[in-house]
Tab-separated table of C-alpha atoms in Angstrom:
chain	number	residue	atom	x	y	z
A	3	GLU	CA	1.456	3.163	18.315
A	4	PRO	CA	4.054	4.854	16.065
A	5	GLU	CA	2.716	5.967	12.717
A	6	VAL	CA	3.800	7.440	9.412
A	7	THR	CA	2.650	11.037	9.025
A	8	GLN	CA	2.223	12.889	5.756
A	9	THR	CA	1.720	16.553	4.939
A	10	PRO	CA	-0.174	18.202	3.459
A	11	SER	CA	-3.309	16.084	3.398
A	12	HIS	CA	-4.445	17.829	0.210
A	13	GLN	CA	-2.395	19.797	-2.312
A	14	VAL	CA	-3.876	21.681	-5.254
A	15	THR	CA	-1.385	22.880	-7.847
A	16	GLN	CA	-1.392	24.343	-11.325
A	17	MET	CA	-0.033	22.136	-14.095
A	18	GLY	CA	3.662	22.748	-14.647
A	19	GLN	CA	4.338	23.777	-11.072
A	20	GLU	CA	6.627	21.939	-8.682
A	21	VAL	CA	5.252	20.175	-5.615
A	22	ILE	CA	6.942	18.645	-2.595
A	23	LEU	CA	5.137	16.016	-0.591
A	24	ARG	CA	6.429	15.411	2.896
A	25	CYS	CA	6.547	12.336	5.085
A	26	VAL	CA	7.818	11.530	8.539
A	27	PRO	CA	8.439	7.774	8.673
A	28	ILE	CA	8.319	5.732	11.864
A	29	SER	CA	11.415	6.711	13.839
A	30	ASN	CA	13.347	3.427	13.977
A	31	HIS	CA	12.538	2.394	10.412
A	32	LEU	CA	15.279	2.261	7.813
A	33	TYR	CA	13.425	1.692	4.518
A	34	PHE	CA	11.158	4.246	2.948
A	35	TYR	CA	8.769	4.070	0.049
A	36	TRP	CA	6.447	6.161	-2.048
A	37	TYR	CA	3.359	4.727	-3.704
A	38	ARG	CA	0.546	6.386	-5.585
A	39	GLN	CA	-3.086	5.505	-6.146
A	40	ILE	CA	-4.970	7.079	-9.006
A	41	LEU	CA	-8.687	7.287	-8.272
A	42	GLY	CA	-10.326	3.906	-8.807
A	43	GLN	CA	-7.063	2.116	-9.550
A	44	LYS	CA	-4.687	-0.060	-7.578
A	45	VAL	CA	-1.893	1.193	-5.368
A	46	GLU	CA	1.307	1.445	-7.455
A	47	PHE	CA	4.919	1.440	-6.310
A	48	LEU	CA	7.015	4.480	-7.181
A	49	VAL	CA	10.319	4.237	-5.347
A	50	SER	CA	12.146	2.732	-2.398
A	51	PHE	CA	14.928	4.435	-0.471
A	52	TYR	CA	17.565	3.145	1.913
A	53	ASN	CA	20.806	4.508	3.304
A	54	ASN	CA	20.277	7.842	1.564
A	55	GLU	CA	19.903	6.443	-1.896
A	56	ILE	CA	17.244	4.995	-4.162
A	57	SER	CA	17.068	1.195	-3.927
A	58	GLU	CA	14.548	0.679	-6.681
A	59	LYS	CA	12.224	2.746	-8.825
A	60	SER	CA	9.334	1.848	-11.067
A	61	GLU	CA	8.748	2.901	-14.643
A	62	ILE	CA	6.418	5.605	-13.313
A	63	PHE	CA	9.274	7.292	-11.434
A	64	ASP	CA	10.772	9.228	-14.337
A	65	ASP	CA	13.054	12.256	-14.393
A	66	GLN	CA	10.376	14.611	-13.097
A	67	PHE	CA	10.339	12.760	-9.759
A	68	SER	CA	12.964	12.881	-7.050
A	69	VAL	CA	13.197	11.832	-3.421
A	70	GLU	CA	15.270	13.146	-0.587
A	71	ARG	CA	15.850	12.631	3.092
A	72	PRO	CA	16.927	16.164	3.999
A	73	ASP	CA	17.343	15.444	7.704
A	74	GLY	CA	16.982	12.594	10.176
A	75	SER	CA	13.217	12.562	10.179
A	76	ASN	CA	11.708	13.774	6.901
A	77	PHE	CA	11.397	11.963	3.586
A	78	THR	CA	10.174	13.981	0.624
A	79	LEU	CA	8.877	13.345	-2.871
A	80	LYS	CA	9.326	16.168	-5.374
A	81	ILE	CA	7.498	16.374	-8.677
A	82	ARG	CA	9.329	18.918	-10.777
A	83	SER	CA	6.792	19.911	-13.402
A	84	THR	CA	3.401	18.496	-12.625
A	85	LYS	CA	1.063	17.068	-15.264
A	86	LEU	CA	-2.657	16.479	-15.104
A	87	GLU	CA	-2.047	12.732	-14.895
A	88	ASP	CA	-0.044	13.190	-11.694
A	89	SER	CA	-3.329	13.758	-9.865
A	90	ALA	CA	-3.555	10.903	-7.344
A	91	MET	CA	-3.219	9.943	-3.711
A	92	TYR	CA	0.449	9.638	-2.792
A	93	PHE	CA	1.301	7.341	0.089
A	94	CYS	CA	4.523	7.166	2.012
A	95	ALA	CA	5.443	3.929	3.776
A	96	SER	CA	8.266	2.755	5.970
A	97	SER	CA	9.628	-0.571	7.131
A	98	PRO	CA	12.281	-1.551	9.680
A	99	GLN	CA	13.864	-3.935	7.176
A	100	VAL	CA	13.362	-4.945	3.586
A	101	LEU	CA	13.029	-8.635	4.343
A	102	GLY	CA	9.796	-10.317	3.421
A	103	ASN	CA	8.491	-10.612	6.953
A	104	GLN	CA	8.872	-6.940	7.757
A	105	PRO	CA	5.662	-5.209	6.757
A	106	GLN	CA	5.352	-1.722	5.370
A	107	HIS	CA	3.355	0.806	7.341
A	108	PHE	CA	1.543	3.476	5.379
A	109	GLY	CA	0.628	7.070	6.074
A	110	ASP	CA	-2.803	8.495	5.316
A	111	GLY	CA	-1.570	10.014	2.081
A	112	THR	CA	-1.535	13.349	0.314
A	113	ARG	CA	-4.269	13.957	-2.228
A	114	LEU	CA	-2.594	15.803	-5.115
A	115	SER	CA	-4.903	17.621	-7.505
A	116	ILE	CA	-3.375	19.144	-10.638
A	117	LEU	CA	-5.447	21.822	-12.368
B	11	THR	CA	5.344	-7.403	-13.662
B	12	GLN	CA	3.930	-9.479	-10.839
B	13	LEU	CA	0.156	-9.305	-10.814
B	14	LEU	CA	-2.194	-10.033	-7.951
B	15	GLU	CA	-5.829	-10.673	-8.776
B	16	GLN	CA	-8.382	-10.254	-6.035
B	17	SER	CA	-11.873	-11.684	-6.069
B	18	PRO	CA	-14.601	-10.853	-5.719
B	19	GLN	CA	-14.230	-7.174	-6.534
B	20	PHE	CA	-17.374	-6.312	-4.552
B	21	LEU	CA	-19.090	-8.237	-1.785
B	22	SER	CA	-22.282	-7.189	-0.037
B	23	ILE	CA	-23.531	-9.359	2.824
B	24	GLN	CA	-25.710	-9.284	5.920
B	25	GLU	CA	-24.353	-9.067	9.419
B	26	GLY	CA	-23.547	-12.495	10.804
B	27	GLU	CA	-22.629	-14.110	7.502
B	28	ASN	CA	-19.269	-15.668	6.745
B	29	LEU	CA	-17.189	-14.704	3.736
B	30	THR	CA	-13.936	-15.457	1.967
B	31	VAL	CA	-11.966	-13.213	-0.339
B	32	TYR	CA	-9.161	-14.418	-2.540
B	33	CYS	CA	-5.837	-13.120	-3.770
B	34	ASN	CA	-4.206	-15.042	-6.607
B	35	SER	CA	-1.072	-14.747	-8.678
B	36	SER	CA	1.032	-16.744	-11.090
B	37	SER	CA	4.128	-15.404	-9.319
B	38	VAL	CA	5.758	-16.556	-6.103
B	39	PHE	CA	6.021	-14.010	-3.306
B	40	SER	CA	8.243	-14.148	-0.254
B	41	SER	CA	5.487	-12.518	1.779
B	42	LEU	CA	1.864	-11.570	1.418
B	43	GLN	CA	0.401	-8.670	3.323
B	44	TRP	CA	-3.258	-7.889	3.860
B	45	TYR	CA	-4.349	-4.315	4.378
B	46	ARG	CA	-7.656	-2.617	4.971
B	47	GLN	CA	-8.253	0.813	3.514
B	48	GLU	CA	-10.977	3.306	4.389
B	49	PRO	CA	-11.962	6.112	1.989
B	50	GLY	CA	-9.439	8.947	2.062
B	51	GLU	CA	-7.003	7.050	4.277
B	52	GLY	CA	-3.912	4.937	3.820
B	53	PRO	CA	-3.836	1.138	3.894
B	54	VAL	CA	-3.739	-0.222	7.437
B	55	LEU	CA	-1.804	-3.425	7.904
B	56	LEU	CA	-3.815	-6.422	9.122
B	57	VAL	CA	-1.339	-9.276	8.822
B	58	THR	CA	1.768	-10.541	7.070
B	59	VAL	CA	2.182	-14.185	6.041
B	60	VAL	CA	5.546	-15.502	4.928
B	61	THR	CA	5.525	-19.315	5.037
B	62	GLY	CA	3.722	-21.492	2.491
B	63	GLY	CA	0.657	-22.998	4.131
B	64	GLU	CA	0.759	-20.530	7.002
B	65	VAL	CA	-2.506	-19.687	8.735
B	66	LYS	CA	-2.900	-16.626	10.957
B	67	LYS	CA	-5.925	-15.598	12.960
B	68	LEU	CA	-6.859	-12.114	14.029
B	69	LYS	CA	-10.074	-12.366	16.068
B	70	ARG	CA	-12.757	-13.255	13.482
B	71	LEU	CA	-10.343	-12.953	10.552
B	72	THR	CA	-8.378	-15.951	9.289
B	73	PHE	CA	-5.604	-15.487	6.746
B	74	GLN	CA	-3.992	-18.290	4.784
B	75	PHE	CA	-0.954	-18.303	2.521
B	76	GLY	CA	-0.981	-20.950	-0.201
B	77	ASP	CA	1.538	-23.779	-0.088
B	78	ALA	CA	3.250	-22.471	-3.214
B	79	ARG	CA	3.205	-18.871	-1.913
B	80	LYS	CA	1.275	-17.692	-4.973
B	81	ASP	CA	-2.116	-17.139	-3.401
B	82	SER	CA	-3.816	-16.182	-0.179
B	83	SER	CA	-7.267	-15.989	1.299
B	84	LEU	CA	-9.002	-13.980	3.982
B	85	HIS	CA	-11.964	-15.531	5.753
B	86	ILE	CA	-14.210	-13.490	8.019
B	87	THR	CA	-16.542	-15.278	10.416
B	88	ALA	CA	-19.784	-13.655	11.527
B	89	ALA	CA	-19.170	-10.403	9.697
B	90	GLN	CA	-20.109	-7.150	11.393
B	91	PRO	CA	-20.862	-3.701	9.934
B	92	GLY	CA	-17.529	-2.537	11.330
B	93	ASP	CA	-15.802	-4.936	8.919
B	94	THR	CA	-16.954	-2.809	5.990
B	95	GLY	CA	-14.006	-1.548	3.963
B	96	LEU	CA	-11.617	-2.194	1.089
B	97	TYR	CA	-9.413	-5.217	1.670
B	98	LEU	CA	-6.124	-5.191	-0.208
B	99	CYS	CA	-3.547	-7.902	-0.627
B	100	ALA	CA	0.030	-6.989	-1.474
B	101	GLY	CA	2.838	-9.307	-2.418
B	102	GLY	CA	6.427	-8.632	-1.462
B	103	GLY	CA	9.787	-10.082	-2.382
B	104	GLY	CA	9.902	-12.498	-5.256
B	105	SER	CA	12.262	-11.136	-7.863
B	106	THR	CA	12.515	-7.682	-6.297
B	107	LEU	CA	13.009	-6.996	-2.607
B	108	GLY	CA	11.015	-4.299	-0.866
B	109	ARG	CA	8.559	-3.359	-3.578
B	110	LEU	CA	4.946	-4.343	-2.897
B	111	TYR	CA	2.602	-5.371	-5.681
B	112	PHE	CA	-1.000	-4.590	-4.798
B	113	GLY	CA	-4.222	-6.154	-5.949
B	114	ARG	CA	-7.235	-3.994	-6.813
B	115	GLY	CA	-8.959	-4.953	-3.615
B	116	THR	CA	-12.281	-6.369	-2.489
B	117	GLN	CA	-14.838	-3.802	-1.376
B	118	LEU	CA	-16.797	-5.409	1.449
B	119	THR	CA	-20.083	-4.000	2.696
B	120	VAL	CA	-21.732	-5.587	5.717
B	121	TRP	CA	-25.327	-4.530	6.300
B	122	PRO	CA	-26.853	-4.530	9.789
């Protein structure tokens, strides 16, 4: 069964450094998302992306965050200058459509640890 | 902000017992998705319900969407140790398309 793949599985970075988290969504999907989950807390929406532009972003997704689809298969999340509070699991998801009956399929996440 | 409250937060039962977990909101959602998450992994989709009053069955799991599309339940019959995991509900649609609003989850432990 097709799946969303994320790399790396674990990223350790010094505070203030830039990180890029990578995702390969399911091949025929058109809508892409990033979520994060801080340890012990609920999964939170960051951003959705369609047709090479951001569809929606949450209040968490401030100017230090950016997303890009650099080619036909990858979808990346960049954090420009990491803070300690950016430490979390980051999940990528994709969906064939944005309609309510089209579920989002999640990758296994990247654990980001900021030192 | 559309909030989903899940209850109970923790549930510990013996193999063979039945259980129900709940997902409630004051907001209307166009769809409600149930996921199961294992430690260190991403949420794995179990089911999506979209119609008020809809009931879906997945082997021993029965999912129901409330008539008003504000709440949902997951019932497991004859629970097995392999059912152990974190069960998450996530609401989609409503005022904002695409974005999912997650509950905190119910951590289920089934003892042999």
